Amino acid sequence: MRVLVIYCHPNETSFASKLHQTVLKALRGRGHEVTDLDLYGEGFRPVMSREERQEYEDPARYQQTVEKYASQLSKTEAIVAVYPTWWYGLPAMLKGYFDRVWAPGIAFDIGADGAFETDRLAHIRKLGVVTTYGSPWWLIRLYMGDPERKLWGRAIRKLCGKGCTLDWIVHYNMDNPPPEHLERFRKKTESVFARW
């Protein structure tokens, strides 16, 4: 299977970096063809320029501005995102990736009546998210309503193939985790992707 791994963290010595390497090793160990997209590592520009926004609704012109990333999306069968959740959402760099790359003519089309047409990414059959929260589970799930999981499970997955599955792998309480908890989570992550 062709898998696009999207990694987003500015610090190469972070726990997220360790999880990123764990995911890559597990997927490659299963023989998957992996494209590793390290947004910070390659200096991805998350901010949409004024000119790009003006071209946004002209898919043929706009696609040229993100051609490499559009090509990656068009060829992948699965996506794994590895990142920390900050302020109950995607880090700005990763949010900018979706703002700039998942655009009309790439991730969806807008019909003459203004309705979304969502068959451009029908070839994507699996999603995986590996993320961490500083907060406890009850704050995220019960008080905040789990917004990040809804984003992936409802919005992003809706643009993918019918029956697309989501593996949601999350570690809470990252502010003061015991080392053994981190290693247990890393092994859990490895186990999930070793079964892909």
Short mmCIF file of C-alpha atoms in Angstrom, two decimals:
data_model
loop_
_atom_site.label_atom_id
_atom_site.label_comp_id
_atom_site.label_asym_id
_atom_site.label_seq_id
_atom_site.Cartn_x
_atom_site.Cartn_y
_atom_site.Cartn_z
CA MET A 1 0.00 0.00 0.00
CA ARG A 2 1.21 3.54 -0.74
CA VAL A 3 1.23 5.50 2.53
CA LEU A 4 1.80 9.22 3.01
CA VAL A 5 3.18 9.97 6.48
CA ILE A 6 2.74 13.63 7.44
CA TYR A 7 4.93 14.61 10.38
CA CYS A 8 4.65 17.98 12.11
CA HIS A 9 6.90 19.02 15.00
CA PRO A 10 9.68 21.62 15.11
CA ASN A 11 11.95 19.72 17.50
CA GLU A 12 13.82 16.67 16.17
CA THR A 13 14.45 15.40 19.73
CA SER A 14 10.77 15.47 20.75
CA PHE A 15 8.63 12.50 21.68
CA ALA A 16 6.66 13.20 18.49
CA SER A 17 9.88 12.65 16.54
CA LYS A 18 10.31 9.28 18.23
CA LEU A 19 6.72 8.37 17.32
CA HIS A 20 7.36 9.48 13.73
CA GLN A 21 10.34 7.14 13.44
CA THR A 22 8.32 4.33 15.04
CA VAL A 23 5.54 4.75 12.46
CA LEU A 24 8.00 4.80 9.53
CA LYS A 25 9.79 1.68 10.75
CA ALA A 26 6.54 -0.25 11.33
CA LEU A 27 5.07 0.64 7.92
CA ARG A 28 8.28 -0.09 6.01
CA GLY A 29 8.62 -3.33 7.95
CA ARG A 30 5.27 -4.39 6.50
CA GLY A 31 6.52 -3.63 2.98
CA HIS A 32 4.45 -0.49 2.38
CA GLU A 33 5.69 2.17 -0.03
CA VAL A 34 6.10 5.16 2.29
CA THR A 35 6.35 8.84 1.39
CA ASP A 36 7.67 10.73 4.41
CA LEU A 37 6.52 14.37 4.50
CA ASP A 38 8.28 16.22 7.34
CA LEU A 39 6.65 19.65 7.17
CA TYR A 40 9.20 21.46 9.34
CA GLY A 41 12.12 19.48 7.95
CA GLU A 42 11.45 20.58 4.40
CA GLY A 43 10.42 24.13 5.27
CA PHE A 44 6.80 23.83 4.17
CA ARG A 45 5.23 27.28 3.87
CA PRO A 46 1.85 27.07 5.64
CA VAL A 47 0.66 30.60 4.92
CA MET A 48 -1.44 31.12 1.81
CA SER A 49 -0.32 34.25 -0.02
CA ARG A 50 -2.73 36.87 -1.33
CA GLU A 51 -1.98 35.78 -4.89
CA GLU A 52 -2.58 32.11 -4.06
CA ARG A 53 -5.94 32.95 -2.48
CA GLN A 54 -6.91 34.83 -5.62
CA GLU A 55 -6.03 31.74 -7.69
CA TYR A 56 -7.63 29.29 -5.23
CA GLU A 57 -10.88 29.01 -7.17
CA ASP A 58 -9.04 28.41 -10.45
CA PRO A 59 -7.87 24.85 -9.72
CA ALA A 60 -5.66 24.47 -12.80
CA ARG A 61 -3.64 27.58 -11.89
CA TYR A 62 -3.70 27.08 -8.14
CA GLN A 63 -2.53 23.46 -8.27
CA GLN A 64 0.79 24.60 -9.72
CA THR A 65 1.60 26.35 -6.43
CA VAL A 66 1.37 23.08 -4.45
CA GLU A 67 2.15 20.61 -7.23
CA LYS A 68 4.48 18.35 -5.22
CA TYR A 69 1.93 17.91 -2.41
CA ALA A 70 -1.02 17.52 -4.77
CA SER A 71 0.90 14.76 -6.54
CA GLN A 72 1.55 12.99 -3.25
CA LEU A 73 -2.17 13.06 -2.42
CA SER A 74 -3.15 11.78 -5.84
CA LYS A 75 -0.95 8.68 -5.45
CA THR A 76 -1.50 7.68 -1.84
CA GLU A 77 -3.84 4.99 -0.53
CA ALA A 78 -3.43 5.83 3.14
CA ILE A 79 -2.37 8.77 5.30
CA VAL A 80 -0.77 8.76 8.73
CA ALA A 81 -0.36 12.06 10.58
CA VAL A 82 2.02 12.34 13.53
CA TYR A 83 1.88 15.58 15.53
CA PRO A 84 1.10 17.14 18.91
CA THR A 85 -2.32 18.66 19.46
CA TRP A 86 -1.93 22.30 20.51
CA TRP A 87 -4.83 24.45 21.71
CA TYR A 88 -7.28 21.62 20.96
CA GLY A 89 -6.34 21.52 17.29
CA LEU A 90 -3.77 21.03 14.57
CA PRO A 91 -0.43 22.85 14.92
CA ALA A 92 -0.40 25.92 12.62
CA MET A 93 2.04 24.25 10.22
CA LEU A 94 -0.25 21.24 9.75
CA LYS A 95 -3.38 23.42 9.55
CA GLY A 96 -1.61 25.39 6.81
CA TYR A 97 -0.93 22.15 4.94
CA PHE A 98 -4.67 21.42 4.83
CA ASP A 99 -5.51 25.04 3.99
CA ARG A 100 -3.10 25.16 1.06
CA VAL A 101 -3.06 21.57 -0.25
CA TRP A 102 -6.55 20.16 0.33
CA ALA A 103 -8.02 22.62 -2.14
CA PRO A 104 -10.52 22.56 -5.01
CA GLY A 105 -9.24 20.45 -7.88
CA ILE A 106 -6.98 18.51 -5.49
CA ALA A 107 -9.06 17.20 -2.58
CA PHE A 108 -12.55 18.05 -3.81
CA ASP A 109 -14.45 19.95 -6.47
CA ILE A 110 -17.10 22.61 -6.18
CA GLY A 111 -20.06 21.98 -8.46
CA ALA A 112 -21.93 24.63 -10.43
CA ASP A 113 -24.51 24.74 -7.63
CA GLY A 114 -21.78 25.35 -5.03
CA ALA A 115 -22.02 21.84 -3.58
CA PHE A 116 -18.88 19.90 -2.68
CA GLU A 117 -18.05 16.91 -4.87
CA THR A 118 -15.86 14.56 -2.88
CA ASP A 119 -14.58 11.78 -5.13
CA ARG A 120 -11.06 13.12 -5.86
CA LEU A 121 -9.54 11.26 -2.88
CA ALA A 122 -11.67 8.11 -3.21
CA HIS A 123 -8.44 6.08 -3.50
CA ILE A 124 -7.55 6.82 0.16
CA ARG A 125 -8.79 3.85 2.21
CA LYS A 126 -7.10 4.35 5.58
CA LEU A 127 -6.25 7.19 7.92
CA GLY A 128 -4.09 7.01 10.99
CA VAL A 129 -3.48 9.74 13.55
CA VAL A 130 -0.82 9.64 16.26
CA THR A 131 -1.14 12.66 18.51
CA THR A 132 -0.54 13.85 22.05
CA TYR A 133 -2.36 16.23 24.39
CA GLY A 134 -1.02 18.01 27.45
CA SER A 135 -4.49 17.82 29.01
CA PRO A 136 -6.19 14.81 30.65
CA TRP A 137 -8.62 12.68 28.62
CA TRP A 138 -11.71 13.87 30.50
CA LEU A 139 -11.04 17.52 29.62
CA ILE A 140 -10.65 16.69 25.91
CA ARG A 141 -13.50 14.20 25.59
CA LEU A 142 -16.09 15.35 28.11
CA TYR A 143 -15.54 19.09 28.41
CA MET A 144 -14.18 20.01 24.96
CA GLY A 145 -16.11 17.38 22.95
CA ASP A 146 -13.01 15.86 21.32
CA PRO A 147 -12.76 18.41 18.45
CA GLU A 148 -9.62 16.94 16.92
CA ARG A 149 -11.11 13.48 16.58
CA LYS A 150 -14.22 14.98 14.99
CA LEU A 151 -12.08 16.84 12.47
CA TRP A 152 -10.41 13.62 11.33
CA GLY A 153 -13.33 11.25 11.74
CA ARG A 154 -15.99 13.45 10.17
CA ALA A 155 -14.45 16.14 7.95
CA ILE A 156 -11.19 14.74 6.60
CA ARG A 157 -12.43 11.15 6.35
CA LYS A 158 -15.50 12.33 4.40
CA LEU A 159 -13.21 13.49 1.59
CA CYS A 160 -11.59 10.04 1.38
CA GLY A 161 -12.88 6.76 -0.05
CA LYS A 162 -16.15 5.19 0.98
CA GLY A 163 -15.55 3.04 4.04
CA CYS A 164 -12.24 4.74 4.84
CA THR A 165 -11.14 3.70 8.33
CA LEU A 166 -9.48 5.82 11.02
CA ASP A 167 -6.96 4.56 13.57
CA TRP A 168 -6.95 7.16 16.36
CA ILE A 169 -3.92 6.77 18.64
CA VAL A 170 -3.68 9.40 21.35
CA HIS A 171 -1.67 10.00 24.52
CA TYR A 172 -3.09 12.38 27.12
CA ASN A 173 -1.32 14.11 30.06
CA MET A 174 1.87 14.86 28.15
CA ASP A 175 2.89 17.62 30.57
CA ASN A 176 4.38 15.24 33.15
CA PRO A 177 4.31 11.67 31.83
CA PRO A 178 6.30 8.91 33.53
CA PRO A 179 8.89 7.48 31.06
CA GLU A 180 7.27 4.03 31.22
CA HIS A 181 3.96 5.52 29.99
CA LEU A 182 5.70 7.05 26.99
CA GLU A 183 7.39 3.78 26.09
CA ARG A 184 4.11 1.89 26.46
CA PHE A 185 2.46 4.37 24.09
CA ARG A 186 5.33 4.11 21.61
CA LYS A 187 4.97 0.31 21.59
CA LYS A 188 1.20 0.61 21.14
CA THR A 189 1.82 2.88 18.13
CA GLU A 190 4.30 0.40 16.69
CA SER A 191 1.83 -2.44 17.17
CA VAL A 192 -1.00 -0.62 15.37
CA PHE A 193 1.04 0.14 12.26
CA ALA A 194 2.73 -3.25 12.23
CA ARG A 195 -0.78 -4.62 11.54
CA TRP A 196 -1.48 -2.29 8.60
#
